[in-house]
Amino acid sequence: MAEKKVSSLPAKLINGGVAGLVGVTCVFPIDLAKTRLQNQQGVQVYKGMLDCLAKTVRSEGYFGCYRGAAVNLTLVTPEKAIKLAANDVFRQKLTKDGHLPLWGEVLAGCGAGTCQVVVTTPMEMLKIQLQDAGRLTAQRPVPTPAPAAAPGPAQSLAAPQPARPSPAPRPSATSITVELLKTRGLAGLYRGAGATLVRDVPFSMIYFPLFANLNALGREKVGDVQARAPFWQSFMAGCGAGSVAAVAVTPLDVIKTRLQTLQKGDGEDTYKGIVDCTRRIMTREGPSAFLKGAACRALVIAPLFGIAQGVYFLGVGETVLGLLG
């Protein structure tokens, strides 16, 4: 079966949006565990992904695993749509006589990663604050009860009990956005934009060429037109390429997460930029700290991009536009 006609831009945007919504809903708890594990510096609240998820459910309830999901679900549609559509457009522009060389595949991925940063940076900025709030709460020492009073006259039954400290108010995406705009302007929402770019461009340069080649395995060409990949192949190619790219750029993701985290726990470092963050992590925590959350990232990105490519190649956007038309 020959490859279908090039999709229209609206169809690409719908495909990317639907894929992002479905994927994020499925894997968001693992992404929350990744953020909390990457931000641990001194006090080790969590021993690993499963321990983090178990403690989160115990202390914050099941929906605590979805803190920050609303931000992601709101902004992941334009983010994934821009990423997938931009890569497709760049690949079309760089294809000559039906052939796209490897350098063209890498350059198209580079362009896609650059375009998506406009949406990714503020989305990640807000999401990280909401995801990490539970870790900071768990770090705070629990107040110990006062020692028993020495024997003496019986105290009045009406004596007031000592007040319990009220729990810290939970931040919301709206309150964080308003505070950042008031104190730092629009630049506050784009804190860590350089680190996001440094992470996302290499990711896309690895992911898109690898996906295209995995997706083309075993497919014959009829003239200049390649046979269309079956759904399972697109899905597995997305999973495989996503997991490889995710693990490869994990050190850059750790740096980005640390730079974008506004609230720090006791004794945790603050950073002045990418170089300062890299140096401090290496000095204080060692090289292994750069791989914190690598397994979580693979488990998040693999199904996320598998679903994305599956939806994209099934042509959900084309179907929707056909029904509306």
Short mmCIF file of C-alpha atoms in Angstrom, two decimals:
data_model
loop_
_atom_site.label_atom_id
_atom_site.label_comp_id
_atom_site.label_asym_id
_atom_site.label_seq_id
_atom_site.Cartn_x
_atom_site.Cartn_y
_atom_site.Cartn_z
CA MET A 1 0.00 0.00 0.00
CA ALA A 2 1.49 3.35 -0.99
CA GLU A 3 2.15 6.09 1.51
CA LYS A 4 -0.82 8.41 1.84
CA LYS A 5 -0.83 11.99 0.62
CA VAL A 6 0.84 14.66 2.68
CA SER A 7 -1.49 15.83 5.42
CA SER A 8 -2.73 19.38 5.64
CA LEU A 9 -1.43 21.59 8.44
CA PRO A 10 -4.77 21.57 10.35
CA ALA A 11 -4.75 17.76 10.26
CA LYS A 12 -1.18 17.70 11.59
CA LEU A 13 -2.15 20.04 14.43
CA ILE A 14 -5.16 17.88 15.37
CA ASN A 15 -3.05 14.71 15.26
CA GLY A 16 -0.37 16.24 17.47
CA GLY A 17 -2.94 17.58 19.92
CA VAL A 18 -4.88 14.33 20.27
CA ALA A 19 -1.66 12.36 20.66
CA GLY A 20 -0.41 14.72 23.36
CA LEU A 21 -3.64 14.58 25.37
CA VAL A 22 -3.85 10.79 25.29
CA GLY A 23 -0.16 10.28 25.99
CA VAL A 24 0.10 12.72 28.91
CA THR A 25 -2.99 11.26 30.60
CA CYS A 26 -1.40 7.80 30.49
CA VAL A 27 2.11 8.59 31.76
CA PHE A 28 1.84 11.74 33.90
CA PRO A 29 2.37 10.02 37.32
CA ILE A 30 5.71 8.65 36.11
CA ASP A 31 6.68 12.14 34.96
CA LEU A 32 5.86 13.49 38.43
CA ALA A 33 8.14 10.84 39.99
CA LYS A 34 10.89 11.84 37.53
CA THR A 35 10.71 15.50 38.57
CA ARG A 36 10.82 14.71 42.28
CA LEU A 37 13.72 12.27 41.92
CA GLN A 38 15.74 14.73 39.82
CA ASN A 39 15.28 17.53 42.37
CA GLN A 40 16.51 15.48 45.35
CA GLN A 41 19.87 16.77 46.53
CA GLY A 42 20.50 16.27 50.22
CA VAL A 43 17.56 14.63 51.99
CA GLN A 44 16.53 11.53 50.05
CA VAL A 45 12.77 11.49 50.49
CA TYR A 46 12.29 8.86 47.79
CA LYS A 47 14.36 5.76 47.05
CA GLY A 48 13.11 5.31 43.50
CA MET A 49 10.17 5.65 41.16
CA LEU A 50 7.90 3.09 42.84
CA ASP A 51 8.72 4.39 46.31
CA CYS A 52 7.97 7.93 45.14
CA LEU A 53 4.59 6.96 43.67
CA ALA A 54 3.64 4.90 46.76
CA LYS A 55 4.51 7.74 49.16
CA THR A 56 2.72 10.27 46.95
CA VAL A 57 -0.49 8.22 46.96
CA ARG A 58 -0.21 7.67 50.72
CA SER A 59 0.32 11.34 51.59
CA GLU A 60 -1.53 13.17 48.80
CA GLY A 61 -4.03 10.62 47.51
CA TYR A 62 -4.29 9.10 44.04
CA PHE A 63 -4.88 12.44 42.35
CA GLY A 64 -1.70 13.75 43.98
CA CYS A 65 0.11 11.84 41.22
CA TYR A 66 -1.56 14.19 38.73
CA ARG A 67 -0.49 17.50 40.31
CA GLY A 68 0.41 19.79 37.43
CA ALA A 69 -1.45 17.65 34.89
CA ALA A 70 -3.92 20.42 34.09
CA VAL A 71 -1.07 22.64 32.86
CA ASN A 72 0.30 19.83 30.72
CA LEU A 73 -3.08 18.88 29.30
CA THR A 74 -3.76 22.52 28.42
CA LEU A 75 -0.43 23.24 26.73
CA VAL A 76 0.60 19.81 25.43
CA THR A 77 -1.77 20.16 22.46
CA PRO A 78 0.05 23.15 20.92
CA GLU A 79 3.43 21.78 22.04
CA LYS A 80 3.09 18.34 20.42
CA ALA A 81 1.26 19.79 17.43
CA ILE A 82 4.07 22.29 16.78
CA LYS A 83 6.76 19.63 17.25
CA LEU A 84 5.26 17.03 14.92
CA ALA A 85 3.99 19.49 12.33
CA ALA A 86 7.26 21.45 12.23
CA ASN A 87 9.29 18.28 11.71
CA ASP A 88 6.98 17.21 8.89
CA VAL A 89 7.19 20.62 7.19
CA PHE A 90 11.00 20.76 7.49
CA ARG A 91 11.31 17.22 6.11
CA GLN A 92 9.18 18.17 3.09
CA LYS A 93 11.26 21.29 2.42
CA LEU A 94 14.56 19.39 2.68
CA THR A 95 13.51 16.42 0.53
CA LYS A 96 14.99 16.49 -2.97
CA ASP A 97 13.78 14.12 -5.70
CA GLY A 98 11.99 11.97 -3.15
CA HIS A 99 15.12 11.47 -1.02
CA LEU A 100 15.95 12.99 2.38
CA PRO A 101 19.61 12.55 3.42
CA LEU A 102 20.58 11.91 7.03
CA TRP A 103 21.79 15.49 7.51
CA GLY A 104 18.34 16.65 6.33
CA GLU A 105 16.62 14.39 8.89
CA VAL A 106 18.83 15.76 11.68
CA LEU A 107 18.28 19.36 10.55
CA ALA A 108 14.50 18.85 10.41
CA GLY A 109 14.56 17.49 13.96
CA CYS A 110 16.66 20.45 15.06
CA GLY A 111 14.09 22.85 13.59
CA ALA A 112 11.20 21.03 15.27
CA GLY A 113 12.90 21.13 18.67
CA THR A 114 13.62 24.83 18.31
CA CYS A 115 10.03 25.70 17.36
CA GLN A 116 8.43 23.86 20.28
CA VAL A 117 10.44 25.70 22.97
CA VAL A 118 8.05 28.66 22.70
CA VAL A 119 5.36 26.53 24.36
CA THR A 120 7.46 23.94 26.20
CA THR A 121 9.35 26.38 28.46
CA PRO A 122 6.38 28.01 30.26
CA MET A 123 4.55 24.67 30.37
CA GLU A 124 7.49 22.94 32.07
CA MET A 125 8.12 25.94 34.32
CA LEU A 126 4.63 25.78 35.81
CA LYS A 127 4.40 21.98 35.82
CA ILE A 128 7.65 21.53 37.75
CA GLN A 129 6.57 23.87 40.59
CA LEU A 130 3.30 21.96 41.02
CA GLN A 131 4.91 18.53 40.79
CA ASP A 132 7.68 19.31 43.27
CA ALA A 133 5.47 20.92 45.94
CA GLY A 134 4.69 17.53 47.51
CA ARG A 135 8.39 16.67 47.83
CA LEU A 136 9.11 19.94 49.63
CA THR A 137 6.21 19.31 52.01
CA ALA A 138 7.49 15.78 52.74
CA GLN A 139 10.95 17.22 53.53
CA ARG A 140 9.67 19.49 56.28
CA PRO A 141 10.20 18.05 59.77
CA VAL A 142 7.06 16.85 61.52
CA PRO A 143 6.55 18.80 64.81
CA THR A 144 7.08 16.59 67.87
CA PRO A 145 4.56 16.69 70.71
CA ALA A 146 5.56 18.68 73.79
CA PRO A 147 6.88 16.61 76.75
CA ALA A 148 4.44 15.75 79.53
CA ALA A 149 4.15 18.40 82.25
CA ALA A 150 5.64 17.74 85.69
CA PRO A 151 3.21 16.56 88.43
CA GLY A 152 1.40 19.50 90.01
CA PRO A 153 -2.01 21.02 90.43
CA ALA A 154 -4.54 19.66 88.02
CA GLN A 155 -4.80 21.79 84.90
CA SER A 156 -8.13 23.29 83.94
CA LEU A 157 -10.12 21.23 81.50
CA ALA A 158 -10.82 24.44 79.66
CA ALA A 159 -7.15 25.16 79.07
CA PRO A 160 -6.56 25.81 75.37
CA GLN A 161 -4.72 23.12 73.43
CA PRO A 162 -1.59 24.18 71.54
CA ALA A 163 -2.45 25.14 67.96
CA ARG A 164 -1.34 22.76 65.25
CA PRO A 165 0.65 24.30 62.45
CA SER A 166 -1.55 24.77 59.41
CA PRO A 167 -0.41 23.00 56.25
CA ALA A 168 1.32 25.15 53.67
CA PRO A 169 -1.11 26.34 50.99
CA ARG A 170 -0.84 24.40 47.75
CA PRO A 171 0.30 26.51 44.84
CA SER A 172 -1.80 26.71 41.70
CA ALA A 173 -0.74 27.35 38.13
CA THR A 174 -2.66 30.63 38.16
CA SER A 175 -1.03 31.92 41.38
CA ILE A 176 2.45 30.95 40.15
CA THR A 177 1.85 32.65 36.79
CA VAL A 178 0.55 35.86 38.40
CA GLU A 179 3.46 35.96 40.86
CA LEU A 180 6.06 35.41 38.13
CA LEU A 181 4.53 38.09 35.90
CA LYS A 182 4.41 40.55 38.81
CA THR A 183 7.95 39.99 40.02
CA ARG A 184 9.88 39.01 36.89
CA GLY A 185 7.66 39.85 33.94
CA LEU A 186 7.21 37.57 30.96
CA ALA A 187 10.85 36.48 31.29
CA GLY A 188 9.88 34.73 34.53
CA LEU A 189 7.77 32.23 32.62
CA TYR A 190 10.69 31.61 30.27
CA ARG A 191 13.24 30.91 32.98
CA GLY A 192 15.37 28.01 31.80
CA ALA A 193 14.54 28.61 28.13
CA GLY A 194 18.19 28.10 27.18
CA ALA A 195 18.35 24.81 29.08
CA THR A 196 15.06 23.71 27.48
CA LEU A 197 16.47 24.48 24.05
CA VAL A 198 19.71 22.63 24.84
CA ARG A 199 17.65 19.59 25.84
CA ASP A 200 14.93 19.60 23.17
CA VAL A 201 17.07 20.26 20.09
CA PRO A 202 19.37 17.22 20.65
CA PHE A 203 16.33 15.13 21.59
CA SER A 204 14.61 15.94 18.29
CA MET A 205 17.86 15.49 16.33
CA ILE A 206 18.08 11.94 17.73
CA TYR A 207 14.39 11.05 17.81
CA PHE A 208 13.07 12.00 14.38
CA PRO A 209 15.82 10.44 12.20
CA LEU A 210 15.83 7.29 14.36
CA PHE A 211 12.04 7.03 14.19
CA ALA A 212 11.99 7.54 10.41
CA ASN A 213 14.56 4.79 9.87
CA LEU A 214 12.90 2.33 12.29
CA ASN A 215 9.55 3.07 10.68
CA ALA A 216 10.97 2.37 7.21
CA LEU A 217 12.44 -1.06 8.10
CA GLY A 218 11.12 -3.80 5.84
CA ARG A 219 9.01 -1.46 3.72
CA GLU A 220 9.35 -1.64 -0.03
CA LYS A 221 9.36 1.32 -2.41
CA VAL A 222 7.12 1.54 -5.48
CA GLY A 223 9.01 4.06 -7.60
CA ASP A 224 9.69 7.00 -5.28
CA VAL A 225 6.75 6.19 -2.99
CA GLN A 226 7.38 4.03 0.07
CA ALA A 227 4.78 1.58 1.35
CA ARG A 228 2.87 2.85 4.36
CA ALA A 229 3.93 1.47 7.74
CA PRO A 230 1.36 -0.58 9.67
CA PHE A 231 0.11 0.86 12.96
CA TRP A 232 2.12 -1.51 15.16
CA GLN A 233 5.36 -0.56 13.39
CA SER A 234 4.73 3.18 13.79
CA PHE A 235 3.87 2.65 17.46
CA MET A 236 6.94 0.51 18.21
CA ALA A 237 9.23 2.84 16.21
CA GLY A 238 7.93 5.77 18.25
CA CYS A 239 8.49 3.89 21.52
CA GLY A 240 11.99 2.75 20.58
CA ALA A 241 13.20 6.08 19.22
CA GLY A 242 11.60 7.94 22.14
CA SER A 243 13.25 5.84 24.82
CA VAL A 244 16.71 6.09 23.21
CA ALA A 245 16.46 9.87 22.78
CA ALA A 246 15.04 10.34 26.29
CA VAL A 247 17.87 8.50 28.03
CA ALA A 248 20.50 10.19 25.85
CA VAL A 249 19.45 13.70 26.93
CA THR A 250 18.64 12.89 30.59
CA PRO A 251 21.69 14.86 31.90
CA LEU A 252 20.36 17.94 30.09
CA ASP A 253 16.89 17.32 31.51
CA VAL A 254 18.30 17.16 35.07
CA ILE A 255 19.99 20.53 34.55
CA LYS A 256 16.82 22.06 33.11
CA THR A 257 14.67 20.76 35.98
CA ARG A 258 17.05 22.12 38.62
CA LEU A 259 17.23 25.54 36.94
CA GLN A 260 13.46 25.86 36.61
CA THR A 261 12.64 24.82 40.19
CA LEU A 262 11.90 28.00 42.16
CA GLN A 263 11.42 26.61 45.68
CA LYS A 264 14.35 24.69 47.14
CA GLY A 265 14.48 22.42 50.17
CA ASP A 266 16.81 22.89 53.15
CA GLY A 267 20.46 22.81 52.11
CA GLU A 268 19.67 22.52 48.39
CA ASP A 269 21.67 24.49 45.85
CA THR A 270 20.42 27.33 43.71
CA TYR A 271 22.09 27.91 40.35
CA LYS A 272 23.10 30.89 38.23
CA GLY A 273 22.96 29.15 34.86
CA ILE A 274 23.68 26.00 32.87
CA VAL A 275 27.45 26.00 33.46
CA ASP A 276 27.13 26.76 37.19
CA CYS A 277 24.47 24.06 37.59
CA THR A 278 26.59 21.48 35.76
CA ARG A 279 29.65 22.29 37.88
CA ARG A 280 27.81 22.19 41.22
CA ILE A 281 26.03 18.91 40.46
CA MET A 282 29.31 17.30 39.40
CA THR A 283 31.14 18.59 42.48
CA ARG A 284 28.52 17.88 45.15
CA GLU A 285 26.67 14.84 43.82
CA GLY A 286 28.95 13.20 41.26
CA PRO A 287 28.34 12.08 37.65
CA SER A 288 25.55 9.65 38.60
CA ALA A 289 23.31 12.60 39.55
CA PHE A 290 23.05 13.49 35.86
CA LEU A 291 21.17 10.22 35.25
CA LYS A 292 18.54 10.75 37.95
CA GLY A 293 15.14 9.90 36.56
CA ALA A 294 16.55 8.26 33.40
CA ALA A 295 14.35 5.17 33.77
CA CYS A 296 11.32 7.37 34.45
CA ARG A 297 12.05 9.44 31.35
CA ALA A 298 12.28 6.33 29.18
CA LEU A 299 8.98 5.05 30.62
CA VAL A 300 7.34 8.43 29.99
CA ILE A 301 8.70 9.29 26.56
CA ALA A 302 8.48 5.82 24.96
CA PRO A 303 4.67 5.41 25.20
CA LEU A 304 4.13 9.17 24.77
CA PHE A 305 5.80 9.21 21.36
CA GLY A 306 4.56 5.73 20.47
CA ILE A 307 1.00 6.98 20.94
CA ALA A 308 1.85 10.22 19.12
CA GLN A 309 3.17 8.48 16.03
CA GLY A 310 0.38 5.92 16.11
CA VAL A 311 -2.25 8.67 16.11
CA TYR A 312 -0.33 10.64 13.51
CA PHE A 313 -0.08 7.74 11.09
CA LEU A 314 -3.65 6.56 11.69
CA GLY A 315 -4.75 9.95 10.40
CA VAL A 316 -7.09 10.96 13.23
CA GLY A 317 -6.84 14.60 12.15
CA GLU A 318 -7.81 13.77 8.56
CA THR A 319 -10.80 11.78 9.80
CA VAL A 320 -11.97 14.64 12.05
CA LEU A 321 -11.64 17.18 9.24
CA GLY A 322 -13.48 14.83 6.89
CA LEU A 323 -16.39 14.56 9.35
CA LEU A 324 -16.49 18.34 9.84
CA GLY A 325 -16.28 18.98 6.13
#
